Amino acid sequence: MTTPEAERHGGGAGAEQVAAEGQSVARPEERLERAVRAAEQALIEYEIAVETFRIEVENFSRLHHQKLGPMYTRLDELDAQLAEARAARTGDPEDLRKADEARARVMPMPGVEELFHGWMDGEGLFPEAAAMLTEQPVRPPQRVRPSDEARKLYRELARKAHPDLAQDETERTRREEFITRVNAAYSRGDEVLLHELAEEWAAGPKPPEQGPTPSEELYARLEWLARRKELLSVVARELEEGAIGSMLRMAPDDPDRLLEEIAEKLLADVSAREAELAELLAQE
């Protein structure tokens, strides 16, 4: 006769055996699926980081041109005038060649309005730029760096609506179009629009749950994710090694102060060139 104690022990052993058998028959694709999901999330985070830095570089480049563009142009013009004045005094062929090269480096006036974003047009410097060069008070360039709230909203939307989470082409297209709008709003620092986009996504259709896939497709997916990561690495390296990216990495916490320091140096260079030119012309 089996005692209740023996039944309890026997029942427990049987349950453990059933659980072990259940684990042993797990689908072979499960490990690959976990690897794919982990790689997808890692790639999304990396894409967010690269895109965030790209937008920061773009915005800093705009501020750089707005604030420093007129001074660079003025320095090029002064260098050309100095070279021309020296060539006029000496008549030396080498000085004449240097004067021609210096004049060729001066940016042509037509078509620079877009580059300097409202500081210069075909007629010359705007009053704001002239005031800056004479150290008079000037309206600072419009700040376009996204706020902390905008950054938070952007990251949340990018994680939720990223195209790499799509399971079919229709869903991927919908996500790509939505993310394009999100990126545009973030690049302008439009916090209100980002809130509206968050509400729009929350009200839209939810992405289908990921179901089991064949091992061959999972391997192909992992290979695609690896290639995508390599391409993003190239983009990230180009951004970091570019002139603006390098400047941002020099002062990641206070890039505005870096612009001010560069502006101070450029103003000093402008003053030195003007004094040199005046002295050279006075000797004629």
PDB file of C-alpha atoms in Angstrom:
ATOM      1  CA  MET A   1       0.000   0.000   0.000  1.00  0.00           C
ATOM      2  CA  THR A   2       1.340   3.400  -0.983  1.00  0.00           C
ATOM      3  CA  THR A   3       1.452   5.949   1.809  1.00  0.00           C
ATOM      4  CA  PRO A   4       0.461   9.600   1.277  1.00  0.00           C
ATOM      5  CA  GLU A   5       4.125  10.559   1.938  1.00  0.00           C
ATOM      6  CA  ALA A   6       5.320   8.265  -0.878  1.00  0.00           C
ATOM      7  CA  GLU A   7       2.681   9.681  -3.206  1.00  0.00           C
ATOM      8  CA  ARG A   8       3.872  13.176  -2.475  1.00  0.00           C
ATOM      9  CA  HIS A   9       7.498  12.268  -3.235  1.00  0.00           C
ATOM     10  CA  GLY A  10       6.566  10.276  -6.303  1.00  0.00           C
ATOM     11  CA  GLY A  11       4.380  13.073  -7.671  1.00  0.00           C
ATOM     12  CA  GLY A  12       7.183  15.601  -7.232  1.00  0.00           C
ATOM     13  CA  ALA A  13       9.687  13.445  -9.078  1.00  0.00           C
ATOM     14  CA  GLY A  14       7.258  12.943 -11.931  1.00  0.00           C
ATOM     15  CA  ALA A  15       6.665  16.688 -12.268  1.00  0.00           C
ATOM     16  CA  GLU A  16      10.388  17.366 -12.429  1.00  0.00           C
ATOM     17  CA  GLN A  17      10.794  14.715 -15.121  1.00  0.00           C
ATOM     18  CA  VAL A  18       7.968  16.209 -17.216  1.00  0.00           C
ATOM     19  CA  ALA A  19       9.504  19.703 -16.914  1.00  0.00           C
ATOM     20  CA  ALA A  20      12.890  18.364 -17.995  1.00  0.00           C
ATOM     21  CA  GLU A  21      11.337  16.596 -20.982  1.00  0.00           C
ATOM     22  CA  GLY A  22       9.534  19.828 -21.927  1.00  0.00           C
ATOM     23  CA  GLN A  23      12.807  21.719 -21.943  1.00  0.00           C
ATOM     24  CA  SER A  24      14.504  19.059 -24.064  1.00  0.00           C
ATOM     25  CA  VAL A  25      11.958  19.404 -26.879  1.00  0.00           C
ATOM     26  CA  ALA A  26      12.269  23.182 -27.213  1.00  0.00           C
ATOM     27  CA  ARG A  27      12.327  24.318 -30.836  1.00  0.00           C
ATOM     28  CA  PRO A  28      15.892  24.603 -32.237  1.00  0.00           C
ATOM     29  CA  GLU A  29      15.051  28.064 -33.645  1.00  0.00           C
ATOM     30  CA  GLU A  30      14.454  29.576 -30.202  1.00  0.00           C
ATOM     31  CA  ARG A  31      18.121  30.310 -29.563  1.00  0.00           C
ATOM     32  CA  LEU A  32      18.458  31.944 -32.974  1.00  0.00           C
ATOM     33  CA  GLU A  33      15.310  33.986 -32.387  1.00  0.00           C
ATOM     34  CA  ARG A  34      16.715  35.300 -29.119  1.00  0.00           C
ATOM     35  CA  ALA A  35      19.957  36.206 -30.883  1.00  0.00           C
ATOM     36  CA  VAL A  36      18.057  38.019 -33.639  1.00  0.00           C
ATOM     37  CA  ARG A  37      15.961  39.993 -31.150  1.00  0.00           C
ATOM     38  CA  ALA A  38      19.052  40.993 -29.187  1.00  0.00           C
ATOM     39  CA  ALA A  39      20.865  42.035 -32.372  1.00  0.00           C
ATOM     40  CA  GLU A  40      17.828  44.041 -33.531  1.00  0.00           C
ATOM     41  CA  GLN A  41      17.629  45.969 -30.274  1.00  0.00           C
ATOM     42  CA  ALA A  42      21.384  46.580 -30.268  1.00  0.00           C
ATOM     43  CA  LEU A  43      21.253  47.885 -33.837  1.00  0.00           C
ATOM     44  CA  ILE A  44      18.309  50.158 -33.047  1.00  0.00           C
ATOM     45  CA  GLU A  45      20.162  51.683 -30.097  1.00  0.00           C
ATOM     46  CA  TYR A  46      23.239  52.183 -32.280  1.00  0.00           C
ATOM     47  CA  GLU A  47      21.183  53.792 -35.050  1.00  0.00           C
ATOM     48  CA  ILE A  48      19.586  56.130 -32.506  1.00  0.00           C
ATOM     49  CA  ALA A  49      23.029  57.139 -31.249  1.00  0.00           C
ATOM     50  CA  VAL A  50      24.381  57.724 -34.762  1.00  0.00           C
ATOM     51  CA  GLU A  51      21.296  59.673 -35.905  1.00  0.00           C
ATOM     52  CA  THR A  52      21.330  61.756 -32.720  1.00  0.00           C
ATOM     53  CA  PHE A  53      24.970  62.663 -33.296  1.00  0.00           C
ATOM     54  CA  ARG A  54      24.285  63.410 -36.976  1.00  0.00           C
ATOM     55  CA  ILE A  55      21.556  65.875 -36.029  1.00  0.00           C
ATOM     56  CA  GLU A  56      23.803  67.453 -33.403  1.00  0.00           C
ATOM     57  CA  VAL A  57      26.542  67.847 -36.028  1.00  0.00           C
ATOM     58  CA  GLU A  58      24.043  69.347 -38.487  1.00  0.00           C
ATOM     59  CA  ASN A  59      22.706  71.831 -35.944  1.00  0.00           C
ATOM     60  CA  PHE A  60      26.181  72.779 -34.722  1.00  0.00           C
ATOM     61  CA  SER A  61      27.320  73.227 -38.319  1.00  0.00           C
ATOM     62  CA  ARG A  62      24.399  75.608 -38.892  1.00  0.00           C
ATOM     63  CA  LEU A  63      25.270  77.614 -35.792  1.00  0.00           C
ATOM     64  CA  HIS A  64      28.933  77.568 -36.828  1.00  0.00           C
ATOM     65  CA  HIS A  65      28.123  79.067 -40.231  1.00  0.00           C
ATOM     66  CA  GLN A  66      25.685  81.580 -38.768  1.00  0.00           C
ATOM     67  CA  LYS A  67      28.115  82.919 -36.217  1.00  0.00           C
ATOM     68  CA  LEU A  68      31.535  82.413 -37.811  1.00  0.00           C
ATOM     69  CA  GLY A  69      30.828  82.408 -41.556  1.00  0.00           C
ATOM     70  CA  PRO A  70      31.043  86.206 -41.997  1.00  0.00           C
ATOM     71  CA  MET A  71      34.351  86.324 -40.138  1.00  0.00           C
ATOM     72  CA  TYR A  72      35.885  83.579 -42.281  1.00  0.00           C
ATOM     73  CA  THR A  73      34.752  85.483 -45.369  1.00  0.00           C
ATOM     74  CA  ARG A  74      36.244  88.719 -44.032  1.00  0.00           C
ATOM     75  CA  LEU A  75      39.570  86.986 -43.345  1.00  0.00           C
ATOM     76  CA  ASP A  76      39.680  85.580 -46.882  1.00  0.00           C
ATOM     77  CA  GLU A  77      38.991  89.049 -48.284  1.00  0.00           C
ATOM     78  CA  LEU A  78      41.707  90.647 -46.142  1.00  0.00           C
ATOM     79  CA  ASP A  79      44.210  87.955 -47.167  1.00  0.00           C
ATOM     80  CA  ALA A  80      43.407  88.688 -50.811  1.00  0.00           C
ATOM     81  CA  GLN A  81      43.794  92.443 -50.308  1.00  0.00           C
ATOM     82  CA  LEU A  82      47.112  91.965 -48.500  1.00  0.00           C
ATOM     83  CA  ALA A  83      48.461  89.728 -51.271  1.00  0.00           C
ATOM     84  CA  GLU A  84      47.299  92.186 -53.927  1.00  0.00           C
ATOM     85  CA  ALA A  85      48.890  95.125 -52.095  1.00  0.00           C
ATOM     86  CA  ARG A  86      52.220  93.283 -51.824  1.00  0.00           C
ATOM     87  CA  ALA A  87      52.081  92.303 -55.505  1.00  0.00           C
ATOM     88  CA  ALA A  88      51.321  95.898 -56.503  1.00  0.00           C
ATOM     89  CA  ARG A  89      54.376  97.109 -54.570  1.00  0.00           C
ATOM     90  CA  THR A  90      56.863  94.525 -55.792  1.00  0.00           C
ATOM     91  CA  GLY A  91      55.580  93.531 -59.217  1.00  0.00           C
ATOM     92  CA  ASP A  92      57.211  90.160 -58.560  1.00  0.00           C
ATOM     93  CA  PRO A  93      55.649  87.330 -60.618  1.00  0.00           C
ATOM     94  CA  GLU A  94      55.540  85.070 -57.562  1.00  0.00           C
ATOM     95  CA  ASP A  95      53.714  87.739 -55.542  1.00  0.00           C
ATOM     96  CA  LEU A  96      51.298  88.233 -58.435  1.00  0.00           C
ATOM     97  CA  ARG A  97      50.645  84.487 -58.524  1.00  0.00           C
ATOM     98  CA  LYS A  98      49.979  84.430 -54.761  1.00  0.00           C
ATOM     99  CA  ALA A  99      47.628  87.391 -55.132  1.00  0.00           C
ATOM    100  CA  ASP A 100      45.646  85.582 -57.830  1.00  0.00           C
ATOM    101  CA  GLU A 101      45.417  82.450 -55.652  1.00  0.00           C
ATOM    102  CA  ALA A 102      44.298  84.453 -52.614  1.00  0.00           C
ATOM    103  CA  ARG A 103      41.607  86.228 -54.649  1.00  0.00           C
ATOM    104  CA  ALA A 104      40.410  82.880 -56.035  1.00  0.00           C
ATOM    105  CA  ARG A 105      39.952  81.586 -52.465  1.00  0.00           C
ATOM    106  CA  VAL A 106      37.516  84.379 -51.651  1.00  0.00           C
ATOM    107  CA  MET A 107      34.032  82.866 -51.756  1.00  0.00           C
ATOM    108  CA  PRO A 108      31.984  84.341 -54.617  1.00  0.00           C
ATOM    109  CA  MET A 109      29.144  86.495 -53.405  1.00  0.00           C
ATOM    110  CA  PRO A 110      26.244  85.019 -55.449  1.00  0.00           C
ATOM    111  CA  GLY A 111      24.658  81.959 -53.950  1.00  0.00           C
ATOM    112  CA  VAL A 112      26.066  82.137 -50.441  1.00  0.00           C
ATOM    113  CA  GLU A 113      22.815  83.069 -48.711  1.00  0.00           C
ATOM    114  CA  GLU A 114      21.917  79.433 -48.131  1.00  0.00           C
ATOM    115  CA  LEU A 115      25.357  78.641 -46.739  1.00  0.00           C
ATOM    116  CA  PHE A 116      25.355  81.479 -44.217  1.00  0.00           C
ATOM    117  CA  HIS A 117      21.650  81.165 -43.358  1.00  0.00           C
ATOM    118  CA  GLY A 118      20.665  84.819 -43.399  1.00  0.00           C
ATOM    119  CA  TRP A 119      23.999  86.521 -42.714  1.00  0.00           C
ATOM    120  CA  MET A 120      24.955  87.355 -46.302  1.00  0.00           C
ATOM    121  CA  ASP A 121      23.508  87.628 -49.798  1.00  0.00           C
ATOM    122  CA  GLY A 122      24.670  88.814 -53.212  1.00  0.00           C
ATOM    123  CA  GLU A 123      24.777  92.411 -51.986  1.00  0.00           C
ATOM    124  CA  GLY A 124      27.171  91.682 -49.116  1.00  0.00           C
ATOM    125  CA  LEU A 125      26.967  91.336 -45.345  1.00  0.00           C
ATOM    126  CA  PHE A 126      23.708  91.915 -43.519  1.00  0.00           C
ATOM    127  CA  PRO A 127      23.680  94.494 -40.689  1.00  0.00           C
ATOM    128  CA  GLU A 128      23.864  91.707 -38.088  1.00  0.00           C
ATOM    129  CA  ALA A 129      27.073  90.353 -39.591  1.00  0.00           C
ATOM    130  CA  ALA A 130      28.588  93.815 -39.899  1.00  0.00           C
ATOM    131  CA  ALA A 131      27.736  94.492 -36.263  1.00  0.00           C
ATOM    132  CA  MET A 132      29.470  91.288 -35.222  1.00  0.00           C
ATOM    133  CA  LEU A 133      32.638  92.200 -37.089  1.00  0.00           C
ATOM    134  CA  THR A 134      32.701  95.610 -35.373  1.00  0.00           C
ATOM    135  CA  GLU A 135      31.987  94.024 -31.970  1.00  0.00           C
ATOM    136  CA  GLN A 136      28.627  95.761 -31.658  1.00  0.00           C
ATOM    137  CA  PRO A 137      25.646  94.049 -29.964  1.00  0.00           C
ATOM    138  CA  VAL A 138      24.013  91.571 -32.300  1.00  0.00           C
ATOM    139  CA  ARG A 139      21.026  89.283 -32.144  1.00  0.00           C
ATOM    140  CA  PRO A 140      22.391  85.769 -31.504  1.00  0.00           C
ATOM    141  CA  PRO A 141      21.631  83.078 -34.078  1.00  0.00           C
ATOM    142  CA  GLN A 142      18.509  81.083 -33.511  1.00  0.00           C
ATOM    143  CA  ARG A 143      19.120  78.036 -31.344  1.00  0.00           C
ATOM    144  CA  VAL A 144      17.979  74.852 -32.971  1.00  0.00           C
ATOM    145  CA  ARG A 145      19.432  72.339 -30.513  1.00  0.00           C
ATOM    146  CA  PRO A 146      16.603  70.047 -29.325  1.00  0.00           C
ATOM    147  CA  SER A 147      15.536  70.276 -25.689  1.00  0.00           C
ATOM    148  CA  ASP A 148      15.906  67.433 -23.206  1.00  0.00           C
ATOM    149  CA  GLU A 149      12.191  66.663 -23.540  1.00  0.00           C
ATOM    150  CA  ALA A 150      12.527  66.549 -27.336  1.00  0.00           C
ATOM    151  CA  ARG A 151      15.465  64.167 -27.022  1.00  0.00           C
ATOM    152  CA  LYS A 152      13.454  61.929 -24.701  1.00  0.00           C
ATOM    153  CA  LEU A 153      10.445  61.874 -27.045  1.00  0.00           C
ATOM    154  CA  TYR A 154      12.657  61.193 -30.051  1.00  0.00           C
ATOM    155  CA  ARG A 155      14.343  58.210 -28.429  1.00  0.00           C
ATOM    156  CA  GLU A 156      11.024  56.746 -27.291  1.00  0.00           C
ATOM    157  CA  LEU A 157       9.484  57.084 -30.745  1.00  0.00           C
ATOM    158  CA  ALA A 158      12.565  55.686 -32.471  1.00  0.00           C
ATOM    159  CA  ARG A 159      12.506  52.614 -30.252  1.00  0.00           C
ATOM    160  CA  LYS A 160       8.788  51.995 -30.733  1.00  0.00           C
ATOM    161  CA  ALA A 161       8.432  52.751 -34.433  1.00  0.00           C
ATOM    162  CA  HIS A 162      11.803  51.698 -35.827  1.00  0.00           C
ATOM    163  CA  PRO A 163      11.464  50.096 -39.306  1.00  0.00           C
ATOM    164  CA  ASP A 164      13.704  47.194 -38.337  1.00  0.00           C
ATOM    165  CA  LEU A 165      10.912  45.917 -36.089  1.00  0.00           C
ATOM    166  CA  ALA A 166       8.568  45.457 -39.079  1.00  0.00           C
ATOM    167  CA  GLN A 167       7.613  41.918 -40.070  1.00  0.00           C
ATOM    168  CA  ASP A 168       6.477  42.712 -43.625  1.00  0.00           C
ATOM    169  CA  GLU A 169       7.122  45.339 -46.296  1.00  0.00           C
ATOM    170  CA  THR A 170       3.838  47.177 -45.753  1.00  0.00           C
ATOM    171  CA  GLU A 171       4.541  47.656 -42.072  1.00  0.00           C
ATOM    172  CA  ARG A 172       8.147  48.610 -42.804  1.00  0.00           C
ATOM    173  CA  THR A 173       7.044  51.288 -45.278  1.00  0.00           C
ATOM    174  CA  ARG A 174       4.617  52.726 -42.720  1.00  0.00           C
ATOM    175  CA  ARG A 175       7.332  52.844 -40.089  1.00  0.00           C
ATOM    176  CA  GLU A 176       9.902  54.406 -42.436  1.00  0.00           C
ATOM    177  CA  GLU A 177       7.513  57.200 -43.373  1.00  0.00           C
ATOM    178  CA  PHE A 178       6.670  57.813 -39.725  1.00  0.00           C
ATOM    179  CA  ILE A 179      10.321  57.842 -38.606  1.00  0.00           C
ATOM    180  CA  THR A 180      11.119  60.311 -41.392  1.00  0.00           C
ATOM    181  CA  ARG A 181       8.570  62.706 -39.877  1.00  0.00           C
ATOM    182  CA  VAL A 182       9.980  62.072 -36.405  1.00  0.00           C
ATOM    183  CA  ASN A 183      13.524  62.865 -37.584  1.00  0.00           C
ATOM    184  CA  ALA A 184      12.368  66.068 -39.270  1.00  0.00           C
ATOM    185  CA  ALA A 185      10.573  67.240 -36.112  1.00  0.00           C
ATOM    186  CA  TYR A 186      13.585  66.398 -33.944  1.00  0.00           C
ATOM    187  CA  SER A 187      16.043  68.193 -36.244  1.00  0.00           C
ATOM    188  CA  ARG A 188      13.938  71.356 -35.791  1.00  0.00           C
ATOM    189  CA  GLY A 189      13.617  70.803 -32.050  1.00  0.00           C
ATOM    190  CA  ASP A 190       9.815  70.818 -32.469  1.00  0.00           C
ATOM    191  CA  GLU A 191       8.752  69.428 -29.098  1.00  0.00           C
ATOM    192  CA  VAL A 192       5.033  70.052 -29.729  1.00  0.00           C
ATOM    193  CA  LEU A 193       5.081  68.070 -32.971  1.00  0.00           C
ATOM    194  CA  LEU A 194       6.979  65.232 -31.309  1.00  0.00           C
ATOM    195  CA  HIS A 195       4.232  65.004 -28.669  1.00  0.00           C
ATOM    196  CA  GLU A 196       1.637  64.879 -31.463  1.00  0.00           C
ATOM    197  CA  LEU A 197       3.574  62.158 -33.248  1.00  0.00           C
ATOM    198  CA  ALA A 198       3.776  60.150 -30.020  1.00  0.00           C
ATOM    199  CA  GLU A 199      -0.012  60.336 -29.673  1.00  0.00           C
ATOM    200  CA  GLU A 200      -0.440  59.398 -33.330  1.00  0.00           C
ATOM    201  CA  TRP A 201       1.723  56.318 -32.950  1.00  0.00           C
ATOM    202  CA  ALA A 202      -0.024  55.257 -29.743  1.00  0.00           C
ATOM    203  CA  ALA A 203      -3.376  55.430 -31.538  1.00  0.00           C
ATOM    204  CA  GLY A 204      -2.169  53.528 -34.613  1.00  0.00           C
ATOM    205  CA  PRO A 205      -2.016  49.786 -35.277  1.00  0.00           C
ATOM    206  CA  LYS A 206       0.305  47.779 -33.107  1.00  0.00           C
ATOM    207  CA  PRO A 207       3.072  45.827 -34.833  1.00  0.00           C
ATOM    208  CA  PRO A 208       2.315  42.099 -35.064  1.00  0.00           C
ATOM    209  CA  GLU A 209       3.983  39.842 -32.556  1.00  0.00           C
ATOM    210  CA  GLN A 210       7.005  38.025 -33.850  1.00  0.00           C
ATOM    211  CA  GLY A 211       6.257  34.414 -34.631  1.00  0.00           C
ATOM    212  CA  PRO A 212       8.593  31.485 -35.204  1.00  0.00           C
ATOM    213  CA  THR A 213      10.721  31.648 -38.368  1.00  0.00           C
ATOM    214  CA  PRO A 214      12.867  29.030 -40.154  1.00  0.00           C
ATOM    215  CA  SER A 215      16.516  28.775 -39.169  1.00  0.00           C
ATOM    216  CA  GLU A 216      17.681  29.833 -42.642  1.00  0.00           C
ATOM    217  CA  GLU A 217      15.755  33.102 -42.459  1.00  0.00           C
ATOM    218  CA  LEU A 218      17.065  33.787 -38.964  1.00  0.00           C
ATOM    219  CA  TYR A 219      20.664  33.304 -40.112  1.00  0.00           C
ATOM    220  CA  ALA A 220      20.034  35.645 -43.058  1.00  0.00           C
ATOM    221  CA  ARG A 221      18.539  38.181 -40.683  1.00  0.00           C
ATOM    222  CA  LEU A 222      21.605  38.084 -38.454  1.00  0.00           C
ATOM    223  CA  GLU A 223      23.860  38.601 -41.465  1.00  0.00           C
ATOM    224  CA  TRP A 224      21.802  41.603 -42.615  1.00  0.00           C
ATOM    225  CA  LEU A 225      21.972  43.139 -39.139  1.00  0.00           C
ATOM    226  CA  ALA A 226      25.747  42.701 -39.117  1.00  0.00           C
ATOM    227  CA  ARG A 227      26.095  44.408 -42.521  1.00  0.00           C
ATOM    228  CA  ARG A 228      23.848  47.242 -41.386  1.00  0.00           C
ATOM    229  CA  LYS A 229      25.999  47.746 -38.285  1.00  0.00           C
ATOM    230  CA  GLU A 230      29.128  47.934 -40.461  1.00  0.00           C
ATOM    231  CA  LEU A 231      27.557  50.618 -42.668  1.00  0.00           C
ATOM    232  CA  LEU A 232      26.506  52.628 -39.616  1.00  0.00           C
ATOM    233  CA  SER A 233      30.022  52.337 -38.220  1.00  0.00           C
ATOM    234  CA  VAL A 234      31.365  53.975 -41.378  1.00  0.00           C
ATOM    235  CA  VAL A 235      28.830  56.805 -41.069  1.00  0.00           C
ATOM    236  CA  ALA A 236      29.649  57.302 -37.388  1.00  0.00           C
ATOM    237  CA  ARG A 237      33.387  57.386 -38.084  1.00  0.00           C
ATOM    238  CA  GLU A 238      32.948  59.980 -40.855  1.00  0.00           C
ATOM    239  CA  LEU A 239      30.846  62.154 -38.555  1.00  0.00           C
ATOM    240  CA  GLU A 240      33.327  61.918 -35.704  1.00  0.00           C
ATOM    241  CA  GLU A 241      36.367  62.581 -37.899  1.00  0.00           C
ATOM    242  CA  GLY A 242      34.775  65.524 -39.737  1.00  0.00           C
ATOM    243  CA  ALA A 243      35.626  69.093 -38.786  1.00  0.00           C
ATOM    244  CA  ILE A 244      32.316  69.792 -37.045  1.00  0.00           C
ATOM    245  CA  GLY A 245      32.206  66.396 -35.336  1.00  0.00           C
ATOM    246  CA  SER A 246      35.729  66.897 -34.018  1.00  0.00           C
ATOM    247  CA  MET A 247      34.748  70.287 -32.640  1.00  0.00           C
ATOM    248  CA  LEU A 248      31.705  68.800 -30.918  1.00  0.00           C
ATOM    249  CA  ARG A 249      33.813  66.097 -29.308  1.00  0.00           C
ATOM    250  CA  MET A 250      36.141  68.796 -27.974  1.00  0.00           C
ATOM    251  CA  ALA A 251      33.307  70.435 -26.023  1.00  0.00           C
ATOM    252  CA  PRO A 252      30.346  68.023 -25.819  1.00  0.00           C
ATOM    253  CA  ASP A 253      28.839  69.732 -22.752  1.00  0.00           C
ATOM    254  CA  ASP A 254      29.181  73.365 -23.863  1.00  0.00           C
ATOM    255  CA  PRO A 255      29.588  73.701 -27.657  1.00  0.00           C
ATOM    256  CA  ASP A 256      28.279  77.282 -27.540  1.00  0.00           C
ATOM    257  CA  ARG A 257      31.276  78.306 -25.453  1.00  0.00           C
ATOM    258  CA  LEU A 258      33.576  76.721 -28.035  1.00  0.00           C
ATOM    259  CA  LEU A 259      31.946  78.855 -30.742  1.00  0.00           C
ATOM    260  CA  GLU A 260      32.499  81.950 -28.610  1.00  0.00           C
ATOM    261  CA  GLU A 261      36.184  81.105 -28.172  1.00  0.00           C
ATOM    262  CA  ILE A 262      36.635  80.571 -31.914  1.00  0.00           C
ATOM    263  CA  ALA A 263      34.773  83.821 -32.627  1.00  0.00           C
ATOM    264  CA  GLU A 264      37.091  85.714 -30.274  1.00  0.00           C
ATOM    265  CA  LYS A 265      40.142  84.324 -32.059  1.00  0.00           C
ATOM    266  CA  LEU A 266      38.720  85.128 -35.478  1.00  0.00           C
ATOM    267  CA  LEU A 267      37.931  88.696 -34.424  1.00  0.00           C
ATOM    268  CA  ALA A 268      41.525  89.068 -33.225  1.00  0.00           C
ATOM    269  CA  ASP A 269      42.765  87.711 -36.568  1.00  0.00           C
ATOM    270  CA  VAL A 270      40.523  90.165 -38.447  1.00  0.00           C
ATOM    271  CA  SER A 271      41.895  93.080 -36.400  1.00  0.00           C
ATOM    272  CA  ALA A 272      45.487  91.969 -36.988  1.00  0.00           C
ATOM    273  CA  ARG A 273      44.939  91.623 -40.755  1.00  0.00           C
ATOM    274  CA  GLU A 274      43.247  95.035 -40.951  1.00  0.00           C
ATOM    275  CA  ALA A 275      46.139  96.652 -39.089  1.00  0.00           C
ATOM    276  CA  GLU A 276      48.668  94.933 -41.363  1.00  0.00           C
ATOM    277  CA  LEU A 277      46.783  96.051 -44.460  1.00  0.00           C
ATOM    278  CA  ALA A 278      46.525  99.652 -43.217  1.00  0.00           C
ATOM    279  CA  GLU A 279      50.272  99.719 -42.514  1.00  0.00           C
ATOM    280  CA  LEU A 280      51.069  98.268 -45.927  1.00  0.00           C
ATOM    281  CA  LEU A 281      48.845 100.794 -47.741  1.00  0.00           C
ATOM    282  CA  ALA A 282      50.319 103.670 -45.749  1.00  0.00           C
ATOM    283  CA  GLN A 283      53.779 102.819 -47.112  1.00  0.00           C
ATOM    284  CA  GLU A 284      52.698 103.449 -50.680  1.00  0.00           C
TER     285      GLU A 284
END
